[in-house]
């Protein structure tokens, strides 16, 4: 009887640990369009265009095998480089997507530093976050948007 009770206790604890471990946001599915809408509110771009597949694959150098889907907005002001982007990475590829976006951001900064140092400084403060399989990039048109962006990202991925 004691053995049976011990086995039941171990099984119960194991099930409890598995259930608690799967409750985090790393496995949760989010709607990328909803995330983008929240980012666009926190980091308004004014007149903008959608991020295209060519933007992601060719300009940001993110191969299509690294992501499941993406959505984004690019501001029309070329000097600031303002953008909001949400990428749902393929399983296990979020860090690869982040690395490609870090390189993209570094290139934007290096191009702007000689002729628009204020814009380059704002881009240096930009937000690039990984939340489970989701990679979020917010490049602001001014530095004052980043506290709102931080709040938006935090609230979205609770």
CSV table of C-alpha atoms in Angstrom, one decimal:
chain,number,residue,atom,x,y,z
A,1,UNK,CA,0.0,0.0,0.0
A,2,UNK,CA,2.8,2.4,0.8
A,3,UNK,CA,4.5,1.7,-2.5
A,4,UNK,CA,1.2,2.4,-4.4
A,5,UNK,CA,0.8,5.7,-2.4
A,6,UNK,CA,4.4,6.7,-3.1
A,7,UNK,CA,3.9,6.0,-6.9
A,8,UNK,CA,0.7,8.0,-6.9
A,9,UNK,CA,2.4,10.9,-5.2
A,10,UNK,CA,5.3,10.9,-7.6
A,11,UNK,CA,3.0,10.8,-10.6
A,12,UNK,CA,0.9,13.6,-9.2
A,13,UNK,CA,4.0,15.8,-8.6
A,14,UNK,CA,5.2,15.0,-12.1
A,15,UNK,CA,1.9,16.0,-13.7
A,16,UNK,CA,1.9,19.2,-11.6
A,17,UNK,CA,5.4,20.1,-12.7
A,18,UNK,CA,4.6,19.5,-16.4
A,19,UNK,CA,1.4,21.6,-16.1
A,20,UNK,CA,3.2,24.5,-14.5
A,21,UNK,CA,6.1,24.4,-16.9
A,22,UNK,CA,3.8,24.7,-20.0
A,23,UNK,CA,1.9,27.8,-18.6
A,24,UNK,CA,4.6,30.3,-19.7
A,25,UNK,CA,4.3,32.6,-22.7
A,26,UNK,CA,7.0,30.8,-24.7
A,27,UNK,CA,4.4,28.3,-26.1
A,28,UNK,CA,1.5,30.7,-26.3
A,29,UNK,CA,0.2,31.8,-29.7
A,30,UNK,CA,-0.3,35.5,-30.4
A,31,UNK,CA,-1.8,37.2,-33.3
A,32,UNK,CA,1.0,39.1,-35.0
A,33,UNK,CA,-1.4,41.7,-36.4
A,34,UNK,CA,-2.7,42.5,-32.9
A,35,UNK,CA,0.9,42.9,-31.7
A,36,UNK,CA,1.7,45.2,-34.6
A,37,UNK,CA,-1.4,47.3,-33.9
A,38,UNK,CA,-0.3,47.7,-30.3
A,39,UNK,CA,3.2,48.7,-31.4
A,40,UNK,CA,1.8,51.2,-34.0
A,41,UNK,CA,-0.1,52.9,-31.2
A,42,UNK,CA,3.0,53.1,-28.9
A,43,UNK,CA,5.3,54.1,-31.8
A,44,UNK,CA,3.2,56.0,-34.3
A,45,UNK,CA,4.8,56.1,-37.8
A,46,UNK,CA,2.4,58.5,-39.5
A,47,UNK,CA,2.3,57.7,-43.1
A,48,UNK,CA,3.7,54.3,-43.6
A,49,UNK,CA,3.8,51.2,-45.8
A,50,UNK,CA,3.7,47.5,-45.0
A,51,UNK,CA,6.9,45.5,-44.6
A,52,UNK,CA,7.1,43.3,-47.7
A,53,UNK,CA,8.6,39.8,-48.1
A,54,UNK,CA,11.4,41.4,-50.1
A,55,UNK,CA,12.2,43.7,-47.2
A,56,UNK,CA,12.4,40.7,-44.8
A,57,UNK,CA,14.3,38.3,-47.1
A,58,UNK,CA,16.5,40.6,-49.1
A,59,UNK,CA,17.1,43.8,-47.1
A,60,UNK,CA,16.9,42.3,-43.5
A,61,UNK,CA,18.5,39.1,-44.7
A,62,UNK,CA,16.1,36.8,-43.0
A,63,UNK,CA,15.5,33.6,-44.9
A,64,UNK,CA,12.0,32.3,-45.2
A,65,UNK,CA,12.9,29.1,-43.4
A,66,UNK,CA,13.6,31.2,-40.2
A,67,UNK,CA,10.0,32.4,-39.8
A,68,UNK,CA,6.4,31.3,-40.0
A,69,UNK,CA,4.9,34.7,-40.5
A,70,UNK,CA,5.6,38.4,-40.1
A,71,UNK,CA,3.9,41.8,-40.2
A,72,UNK,CA,5.3,45.3,-40.1
A,73,UNK,CA,5.1,48.9,-40.9
A,74,UNK,CA,7.8,51.2,-42.2
A,75,UNK,CA,7.5,55.0,-41.8
A,76,UNK,CA,7.8,57.2,-44.8
A,77,UNK,CA,10.6,59.3,-43.3
A,78,UNK,CA,13.7,57.7,-44.7
A,79,UNK,CA,16.0,59.7,-42.3
A,80,UNK,CA,14.6,58.3,-39.1
A,81,UNK,CA,14.2,54.7,-40.4
A,82,UNK,CA,11.2,54.3,-38.1
A,83,UNK,CA,9.6,50.9,-38.2
A,84,UNK,CA,7.5,48.4,-36.2
A,85,UNK,CA,8.0,44.7,-37.0
A,86,UNK,CA,6.7,41.5,-35.5
A,87,UNK,CA,8.1,38.1,-36.7
A,88,UNK,CA,6.8,34.7,-35.5
A,89,UNK,CA,10.0,32.7,-35.9
A,90,UNK,CA,10.1,29.0,-36.8
A,91,UNK,CA,10.6,26.8,-33.8
A,92,UNK,CA,14.1,27.3,-32.4
A,93,UNK,CA,14.9,30.1,-34.8
A,94,UNK,CA,14.0,33.2,-32.8
A,95,UNK,CA,17.7,33.9,-31.9
A,96,UNK,CA,18.7,33.6,-35.6
A,97,UNK,CA,16.0,36.1,-36.5
A,98,UNK,CA,17.1,38.4,-33.7
A,99,UNK,CA,20.8,38.2,-34.9
A,100,UNK,CA,19.8,39.2,-38.5
A,101,UNK,CA,17.7,42.1,-37.1
A,102,UNK,CA,20.7,43.3,-35.0
A,103,UNK,CA,22.8,43.4,-38.1
A,104,UNK,CA,20.1,45.2,-40.0
A,105,UNK,CA,19.8,47.8,-37.2
A,106,UNK,CA,23.6,48.2,-37.0
A,107,UNK,CA,23.6,48.9,-40.8
A,108,UNK,CA,20.9,51.5,-40.5
A,109,UNK,CA,22.8,53.2,-37.7
A,110,UNK,CA,26.1,53.2,-39.6
A,111,UNK,CA,24.5,54.7,-42.7
A,112,UNK,CA,22.8,57.5,-40.7
A,113,UNK,CA,25.6,58.5,-38.3
A,114,UNK,CA,27.6,60.7,-40.8
A,115,UNK,CA,24.6,62.8,-41.9
A,116,UNK,CA,21.9,62.3,-39.3
A,117,UNK,CA,23.6,61.6,-36.0
A,118,UNK,CA,20.4,62.4,-34.0
A,119,UNK,CA,18.4,59.8,-36.0
A,120,UNK,CA,21.3,57.3,-35.5
A,121,UNK,CA,21.2,57.9,-31.7
A,122,UNK,CA,17.4,57.2,-31.7
A,123,UNK,CA,18.0,54.0,-33.6
A,124,UNK,CA,20.6,52.9,-31.1
A,125,UNK,CA,18.0,53.1,-28.3
A,126,UNK,CA,15.5,51.0,-30.4
A,127,UNK,CA,13.8,47.9,-29.0
A,128,UNK,CA,14.6,44.4,-30.2
A,129,UNK,CA,13.0,41.7,-28.1
A,130,UNK,CA,12.5,38.0,-28.2
A,131,UNK,CA,9.4,36.6,-26.5
A,132,UNK,CA,9.2,32.9,-27.1
A,133,UNK,CA,9.0,32.4,-30.9
A,134,UNK,CA,8.2,36.1,-31.4
A,135,UNK,CA,10.7,38.7,-32.3
A,136,UNK,CA,9.7,42.3,-32.0
A,137,UNK,CA,11.6,45.3,-33.4
A,138,UNK,CA,10.5,48.9,-32.8
A,139,UNK,CA,12.6,51.6,-34.4
A,140,UNK,CA,11.3,55.0,-33.2
A,141,UNK,CA,11.2,58.3,-35.0
A,142,UNK,CA,12.0,59.9,-31.7
A,143,UNK,CA,13.5,58.7,-28.4
A,144,UNK,CA,10.3,59.6,-26.4
A,145,UNK,CA,8.4,56.6,-27.8
A,146,UNK,CA,10.5,53.8,-26.2
A,147,UNK,CA,8.9,53.9,-22.8
A,148,UNK,CA,5.5,53.4,-24.4
A,149,UNK,CA,7.0,50.6,-26.6
A,150,UNK,CA,8.4,48.9,-23.5
A,151,UNK,CA,5.0,49.0,-21.9
A,152,UNK,CA,3.2,47.7,-25.0
A,153,UNK,CA,5.6,44.8,-25.3
A,154,UNK,CA,5.4,43.9,-21.6
A,155,UNK,CA,1.5,44.1,-21.6
A,156,UNK,CA,1.2,42.1,-24.8
A,157,UNK,CA,3.4,39.1,-23.7
A,158,UNK,CA,2.0,38.7,-20.2
